[in-house]
Amino acid sequence: MRTPLMAGNWKMYKSASETVEFFEQFRPLVEAANDRDIVIAPTFVNIPAAVDSVRGSHIGIGGQNLHWAKEGAFTGEISGPMLKTVGADWVIIGHSERRQYFGETDATVLKRTIAALEAGLKPIVCVGEKLEDRESGATNDVLKTQFDGGIAGLSAEQFAQIAIAYEPVWAIGTGKTATPQMAEDAHKAIRALVAGKFGADAAAATRILYGGSVKPDNAKILMSEEDIDGVLVGGAALDPKSFAAIVNF
Ligand code: PGA
């Protein structure tokens, strides 16, 4: 009922020529997978090369962040309309690396999400707990705080257009995947938050992705969980064969 959304986050990796090479290999491998959404988020400067490379396919391209203003004196920033103009259709918002290293807060996540929607971009909004939160049993509290302070501020109409990515910070780039049960429990908790704020229909329709050391050998088991509707992949999305294996789980 929820279309799987398989997204790759390239972080600060790959040149323009490596971007083109990736898609030359990747495209034929996922050609038949047209029952799911496929997205790659390259660095900003390589979005045009990526957009050219996927033309005529059903692969979407996204940004890894955006500023909430349309334009202005914000040195080093990129706006939603700028992303849209170069052919991006998606954008990742509130990734834990943005939160950890660049001062992203739940309030700025909300502002960026609204700006993305206004620009016609489809946001993938990230939430997730740190290791100490999980160890102290605070996972669900953290998710609730991030939800309440962030995307709960959207209108129902806006909310219907976003996907959420649950990414436990301790699982990102560490090789430590949450067990399918841990991920499923967190996804259920997030879906309950959505139901509480936006109602049961919205909760049933919202796509919640799992991210954190997703690899070809664990994608299938994660995707078999009832509340896991897709994945957000870092390291394993850099290699065309491995990301294709995940997409084709
Ligand atoms: P990883 O990264 O797959 O390398 O753990 C996931 C992410 O940061 O989105």
mmCIF file of C-alpha atoms and ligand atoms in Angstrom:
data_model
loop_
_atom_site.group_PDB
_atom_site.id
_atom_site.type_symbol
_atom_site.label_atom_id
_atom_site.label_comp_id
_atom_site.label_asym_id
_atom_site.label_seq_id
_atom_site.Cartn_x
_atom_site.Cartn_y
_atom_site.Cartn_z
ATOM 1 C CA MET A 1 0.000 0.000 0.000
ATOM 2 C CA ARG A 2 2.948 2.347 0.676
ATOM 3 C CA THR A 3 5.306 2.545 -2.304
ATOM 4 C CA PRO A 4 8.839 1.640 -1.168
ATOM 5 C CA LEU A 5 11.253 4.566 -1.199
ATOM 6 C CA MET A 6 14.885 3.589 -1.634
ATOM 7 C CA ALA A 7 17.158 6.589 -1.122
ATOM 8 C CA GLY A 8 20.916 7.018 -1.237
ATOM 9 C CA ASN A 9 22.746 9.823 0.535
ATOM 10 C CA TRP A 10 26.169 10.382 -0.986
ATOM 11 C CA LYS A 11 27.261 12.851 1.693
ATOM 12 C CA MET A 12 30.508 14.617 0.654
ATOM 13 C CA TYR A 13 31.634 11.936 -1.793
ATOM 14 C CA LYS A 14 32.075 11.632 -5.581
ATOM 15 C CA SER A 15 33.219 13.996 -8.303
ATOM 16 C CA ALA A 16 31.106 14.912 -11.342
ATOM 17 C CA SER A 17 32.769 12.212 -13.465
ATOM 18 C CA GLU A 18 32.303 9.616 -10.727
ATOM 19 C CA THR A 19 28.652 10.641 -10.598
ATOM 20 C CA VAL A 20 28.222 9.982 -14.326
ATOM 21 C CA GLU A 21 30.073 6.653 -14.045
ATOM 22 C CA PHE A 22 27.854 5.553 -11.166
ATOM 23 C CA PHE A 23 24.657 6.098 -13.118
ATOM 24 C CA GLU A 24 26.005 4.377 -16.248
ATOM 25 C CA GLN A 25 26.340 1.228 -14.170
ATOM 26 C CA PHE A 26 23.354 1.749 -11.877
ATOM 27 C CA ARG A 27 20.598 2.574 -14.367
ATOM 28 C CA PRO A 28 20.396 -0.796 -16.154
ATOM 29 C CA LEU A 29 20.477 -2.613 -12.817
ATOM 30 C CA VAL A 30 17.318 -0.901 -11.534
ATOM 31 C CA GLU A 31 15.459 -0.479 -14.807
ATOM 32 C CA ALA A 32 12.876 -3.114 -13.890
ATOM 33 C CA ALA A 33 12.331 -1.788 -10.357
ATOM 34 C CA ASN A 34 9.597 0.640 -11.346
ATOM 35 C CA ASP A 35 7.261 -0.313 -8.505
ATOM 36 C CA ARG A 36 9.382 1.702 -6.072
ATOM 37 C CA ASP A 37 10.787 5.190 -5.784
ATOM 38 C CA ILE A 38 14.555 5.471 -6.172
ATOM 39 C CA VAL A 39 16.404 8.607 -5.119
ATOM 40 C CA ILE A 40 20.062 9.631 -5.002
ATOM 41 C CA ALA A 41 21.209 12.754 -3.175
ATOM 42 C CA PRO A 42 24.637 13.823 -4.491
ATOM 43 C CA THR A 43 26.551 16.913 -3.354
ATOM 44 C CA PHE A 44 24.975 20.151 -4.555
ATOM 45 C CA VAL A 45 27.537 20.763 -7.299
ATOM 46 C CA ASN A 46 26.985 17.329 -8.815
ATOM 47 C CA ILE A 47 23.193 17.539 -8.986
ATOM 48 C CA PRO A 48 23.219 18.757 -12.627
ATOM 49 C CA ALA A 49 25.478 15.853 -13.702
ATOM 50 C CA ALA A 50 23.209 13.440 -11.815
ATOM 51 C CA VAL A 51 20.044 14.917 -13.341
ATOM 52 C CA ASP A 52 21.544 14.570 -16.842
ATOM 53 C CA SER A 53 22.552 11.000 -16.078
ATOM 54 C CA VAL A 54 19.084 9.848 -14.972
ATOM 55 C CA ARG A 55 17.064 11.565 -17.684
ATOM 56 C CA GLY A 56 14.487 9.150 -19.116
ATOM 57 C CA SER A 57 14.690 6.834 -16.094
ATOM 58 C CA HIS A 58 12.506 6.774 -12.990
ATOM 59 C CA ILE A 59 15.433 7.641 -10.684
ATOM 60 C CA GLY A 60 14.946 10.888 -8.778
ATOM 61 C CA ILE A 61 17.674 13.263 -7.626
ATOM 62 C CA GLY A 62 17.709 15.135 -4.333
ATOM 63 C CA GLY A 63 19.665 17.654 -2.318
ATOM 64 C CA GLN A 64 21.149 16.803 1.077
ATOM 65 C CA ASN A 65 19.962 20.030 2.695
ATOM 66 C CA LEU A 66 18.471 23.409 1.790
ATOM 67 C CA HIS A 67 18.104 26.818 3.364
ATOM 68 C CA TRP A 68 14.647 28.010 4.396
ATOM 69 C CA ALA A 69 14.863 31.352 2.597
ATOM 70 C CA LYS A 70 14.256 31.577 -1.151
ATOM 71 C CA GLU A 71 17.316 33.803 -1.540
ATOM 72 C CA GLY A 72 19.276 36.266 0.539
ATOM 73 C CA ALA A 73 22.579 37.175 2.156
ATOM 74 C CA PHE A 74 23.334 33.657 3.438
ATOM 75 C CA THR A 75 26.859 32.879 2.300
ATOM 76 C CA GLY A 76 27.390 29.240 1.451
ATOM 77 C CA GLU A 77 23.721 28.277 1.455
ATOM 78 C CA ILE A 78 21.428 26.841 -1.254
ATOM 79 C CA SER A 79 17.674 27.438 -1.503
ATOM 80 C CA GLY A 80 14.757 25.223 -2.461
ATOM 81 C CA PRO A 81 14.024 27.050 -5.728
ATOM 82 C CA MET A 82 17.730 26.733 -6.660
ATOM 83 C CA LEU A 83 17.586 22.965 -6.153
ATOM 84 C CA LYS A 84 14.370 22.703 -8.106
ATOM 85 C CA THR A 85 15.774 24.770 -10.983
ATOM 86 C CA VAL A 86 18.676 22.365 -11.514
ATOM 87 C CA GLY A 87 16.325 19.398 -11.612
ATOM 88 C CA ALA A 88 16.230 18.064 -8.036
ATOM 89 C CA ASP A 89 12.857 16.714 -6.926
ATOM 90 C CA TRP A 90 13.752 15.547 -3.416
ATOM 91 C CA VAL A 91 15.658 16.840 -0.428
ATOM 92 C CA ILE A 92 16.985 15.271 2.773
ATOM 93 C CA ILE A 93 16.366 17.430 5.833
ATOM 94 C CA GLY A 94 17.660 17.184 9.400
ATOM 95 C CA HIS A 95 20.202 14.421 8.830
ATOM 96 C CA SER A 96 21.951 13.628 12.097
ATOM 97 C CA GLU A 97 25.260 14.877 10.652
ATOM 98 C CA ARG A 98 23.560 18.246 10.062
ATOM 99 C CA ARG A 99 22.223 18.164 13.607
ATOM 100 C CA GLN A 100 25.552 17.077 15.143
ATOM 101 C CA TYR A 101 28.047 19.210 13.219
ATOM 102 C CA PHE A 102 26.080 22.129 11.784
ATOM 103 C CA GLY A 103 23.704 23.187 14.512
ATOM 104 C CA GLU A 104 20.516 21.835 12.965
ATOM 105 C CA THR A 105 17.606 21.909 15.413
ATOM 106 C CA ASP A 106 14.034 20.650 15.293
ATOM 107 C CA ALA A 107 12.893 24.237 14.686
ATOM 108 C CA THR A 108 15.188 24.672 11.665
ATOM 109 C CA VAL A 109 14.120 21.251 10.379
ATOM 110 C CA LEU A 110 10.546 22.524 10.336
ATOM 111 C CA LYS A 111 11.507 25.739 8.541
ATOM 112 C CA ARG A 112 13.498 23.854 5.919
ATOM 113 C CA THR A 113 10.680 21.331 5.407
ATOM 114 C CA ILE A 114 8.148 24.088 4.770
ATOM 115 C CA ALA A 115 10.578 25.800 2.381
ATOM 116 C CA ALA A 116 11.146 22.526 0.531
ATOM 117 C CA LEU A 117 7.414 21.986 0.065
ATOM 118 C CA GLU A 118 6.958 25.556 -1.115
ATOM 119 C CA ALA A 119 9.649 24.947 -3.724
ATOM 120 C CA GLY A 120 7.931 21.771 -4.918
ATOM 121 C CA LEU A 121 10.540 19.420 -3.451
ATOM 122 C CA LYS A 122 9.679 16.177 -1.658
ATOM 123 C CA PRO A 123 11.313 16.179 1.781
ATOM 124 C CA ILE A 124 12.805 13.161 3.532
ATOM 125 C CA VAL A 125 12.993 14.324 7.138
ATOM 126 C CA CYS A 126 15.399 12.508 9.461
ATOM 127 C CA VAL A 127 14.987 11.717 13.143
ATOM 128 C CA GLY A 128 16.868 9.349 15.428
ATOM 129 C CA GLU A 129 18.392 8.882 18.831
ATOM 130 C CA LYS A 130 22.032 8.886 19.943
ATOM 131 C CA LEU A 131 23.684 5.904 21.597
ATOM 132 C CA GLU A 132 23.326 7.372 25.085
ATOM 133 C CA ASP A 133 19.594 7.906 24.503
ATOM 134 C CA ARG A 134 19.135 4.303 23.490
ATOM 135 C CA GLU A 135 21.207 3.031 26.408
ATOM 136 C CA SER A 136 19.224 5.095 28.903
ATOM 137 C CA GLY A 137 15.912 3.935 27.444
ATOM 138 C CA ALA A 138 15.065 7.407 26.121
ATOM 139 C CA THR A 139 14.654 6.485 22.430
ATOM 140 C CA ASN A 140 10.915 7.093 22.236
ATOM 141 C CA ASP A 141 11.187 10.338 24.240
ATOM 142 C CA VAL A 142 13.825 11.650 21.839
ATOM 143 C CA LEU A 143 11.718 10.717 18.826
ATOM 144 C CA LYS A 144 8.733 12.475 20.380
ATOM 145 C CA THR A 145 10.764 15.614 21.106
ATOM 146 C CA GLN A 146 12.111 15.677 17.542
ATOM 147 C CA PHE A 147 8.633 15.098 16.126
ATOM 148 C CA ASP A 148 6.837 17.620 18.339
ATOM 149 C CA GLY A 149 9.473 20.325 17.859
ATOM 150 C CA GLY A 150 9.776 19.695 14.121
ATOM 151 C CA ILE A 151 7.379 18.166 11.621
ATOM 152 C CA ALA A 152 4.369 18.227 13.975
ATOM 153 C CA GLY A 153 4.315 21.938 13.078
ATOM 154 C CA LEU A 154 3.320 21.172 9.479
ATOM 155 C CA SER A 155 -0.282 21.418 8.312
ATOM 156 C CA ALA A 156 -1.998 18.105 7.517
ATOM 157 C CA GLU A 157 -1.729 18.933 3.836
ATOM 158 C CA GLN A 158 2.001 19.605 4.126
ATOM 159 C CA PHE A 159 2.577 16.536 6.244
ATOM 160 C CA ALA A 160 0.973 14.307 3.598
ATOM 161 C CA GLN A 161 3.860 15.159 1.249
ATOM 162 C CA ILE A 162 6.828 14.166 3.383
ATOM 163 C CA ALA A 163 8.639 10.936 4.137
ATOM 164 C CA ILE A 164 10.341 10.364 7.473
ATOM 165 C CA ALA A 165 13.685 8.603 7.894
ATOM 166 C CA TYR A 166 14.404 6.942 11.218
ATOM 167 C CA GLU A 167 18.177 6.856 11.584
ATOM 168 C CA PRO A 168 19.592 5.814 14.952
ATOM 169 C CA VAL A 169 22.786 7.902 15.146
ATOM 170 C CA TRP A 170 24.767 4.993 16.595
ATOM 171 C CA ALA A 171 24.023 2.932 13.474
ATOM 172 C CA ILE A 172 25.169 5.491 10.887
ATOM 173 C CA GLY A 173 28.459 4.628 9.230
ATOM 174 C CA THR A 174 29.349 2.287 12.092
ATOM 175 C CA GLY A 175 28.396 -1.057 10.571
ATOM 176 C CA LYS A 176 26.004 -1.505 13.508
ATOM 177 C CA THR A 177 22.537 -1.885 12.049
ATOM 178 C CA ALA A 178 19.586 -1.719 14.390
ATOM 179 C CA THR A 179 18.060 -5.177 14.564
ATOM 180 C CA PRO A 180 14.932 -5.404 12.422
ATOM 181 C CA GLN A 181 12.934 -5.558 15.674
ATOM 182 C CA MET A 182 14.578 -2.412 17.089
ATOM 183 C CA ALA A 183 13.939 -0.572 13.848
ATOM 184 C CA GLU A 184 10.358 -1.832 13.662
ATOM 185 C CA ASP A 185 9.682 -0.742 17.260
ATOM 186 C CA ALA A 186 10.973 2.761 16.540
ATOM 187 C CA HIS A 187 8.990 2.954 13.300
ATOM 188 C CA LYS A 188 5.845 1.917 15.180
ATOM 189 C CA ALA A 189 6.518 4.615 17.776
ATOM 190 C CA ILE A 190 6.929 7.235 15.047
ATOM 191 C CA ARG A 191 3.767 6.067 13.300
ATOM 192 C CA ALA A 192 1.904 6.397 16.611
ATOM 193 C CA LEU A 193 3.155 9.989 16.922
ATOM 194 C CA VAL A 194 1.870 10.693 13.410
ATOM 195 C CA ALA A 195 -1.492 9.112 14.269
ATOM 196 C CA GLY A 196 -1.751 11.190 17.440
ATOM 197 C CA LYS A 197 -1.143 14.436 15.600
ATOM 198 C CA PHE A 198 -2.484 13.891 12.076
ATOM 199 C CA GLY A 199 -4.860 10.925 12.459
ATOM 200 C CA ALA A 200 -4.931 7.260 11.541
ATOM 201 C CA ASP A 201 -5.181 7.759 7.776
ATOM 202 C CA ALA A 202 -2.110 9.969 7.714
ATOM 203 C CA ALA A 203 -0.237 7.446 9.858
ATOM 204 C CA ALA A 204 -1.170 4.619 7.483
ATOM 205 C CA ALA A 205 -0.070 6.637 4.442
ATOM 206 C CA THR A 206 3.252 8.038 5.738
ATOM 207 C CA ARG A 207 6.401 6.402 4.479
ATOM 208 C CA ILE A 208 8.970 5.794 7.193
ATOM 209 C CA LEU A 209 12.441 4.795 6.001
ATOM 210 C CA TYR A 210 15.153 3.130 8.031
ATOM 211 C CA GLY A 211 18.728 4.363 7.791
ATOM 212 C CA GLY A 212 21.963 3.260 9.454
ATOM 213 C CA SER A 213 24.344 0.689 7.948
ATOM 214 C CA VAL A 214 21.825 -0.666 5.459
ATOM 215 C CA LYS A 215 23.660 -3.154 3.209
ATOM 216 C CA PRO A 216 22.641 -5.588 0.455
ATOM 217 C CA ASP A 217 22.548 -8.425 2.996
ATOM 218 C CA ASN A 218 20.210 -6.776 5.496
ATOM 219 C CA ALA A 219 17.913 -4.770 3.205
ATOM 220 C CA LYS A 220 15.461 -7.601 2.612
ATOM 221 C CA ILE A 221 14.927 -8.430 6.264
ATOM 222 C CA LEU A 222 14.532 -4.763 7.186
ATOM 223 C CA MET A 223 12.084 -4.229 4.319
ATOM 224 C CA SER A 224 10.036 -7.224 5.439
ATOM 225 C CA GLU A 225 9.029 -5.384 8.629
ATOM 226 C CA GLU A 226 5.519 -4.030 8.510
ATOM 227 C CA ASP A 227 6.391 -0.421 9.304
ATOM 228 C CA ILE A 228 9.619 -0.106 7.305
ATOM 229 C CA ASP A 229 8.713 1.450 3.965
ATOM 230 C CA GLY A 230 12.124 2.122 2.541
ATOM 231 C CA VAL A 231 15.733 2.839 3.380
ATOM 232 C CA LEU A 232 18.121 5.780 3.486
ATOM 233 C CA VAL A 233 21.555 4.466 2.623
ATOM 234 C CA GLY A 234 24.948 6.138 3.029
ATOM 235 C CA GLY A 235 28.071 4.044 2.453
ATOM 236 C CA ALA A 236 26.424 1.240 0.489
ATOM 237 C CA ALA A 237 24.812 3.727 -1.915
ATOM 238 C CA LEU A 238 28.197 4.802 -3.261
ATOM 239 C CA ASP A 239 28.659 1.581 -5.183
ATOM 240 C CA PRO A 240 26.224 0.986 -8.066
ATOM 241 C CA LYS A 241 26.046 -2.788 -7.607
ATOM 242 C CA SER A 242 25.520 -2.642 -3.885
ATOM 243 C CA PHE A 243 22.869 0.099 -4.029
ATOM 244 C CA ALA A 244 21.114 -1.740 -6.873
ATOM 245 C CA ALA A 245 21.065 -4.898 -4.750
ATOM 246 C CA ILE A 246 19.452 -2.884 -1.955
ATOM 247 C CA VAL A 247 16.910 -1.287 -4.322
ATOM 248 C CA ASN A 248 16.045 -4.725 -5.714
ATOM 249 C CA PHE A 249 16.023 -6.254 -2.197
HETATM 250 P P1 PGA B 1 25.240 4.617 6.409
HETATM 251 O O1 PGA B 1 24.623 6.103 6.429
HETATM 252 O O2 PGA B 1 24.335 3.789 5.514
HETATM 253 O O3 PGA B 1 26.621 4.780 5.865
HETATM 254 O O4 PGA B 1 25.217 4.117 7.821
HETATM 255 C C1 PGA B 1 23.235 6.312 6.486
HETATM 256 C C2 PGA B 1 22.941 7.782 6.467
HETATM 257 O O5 PGA B 1 23.716 8.559 7.015
HETATM 258 O O6 PGA B 1 21.919 8.218 5.899
#
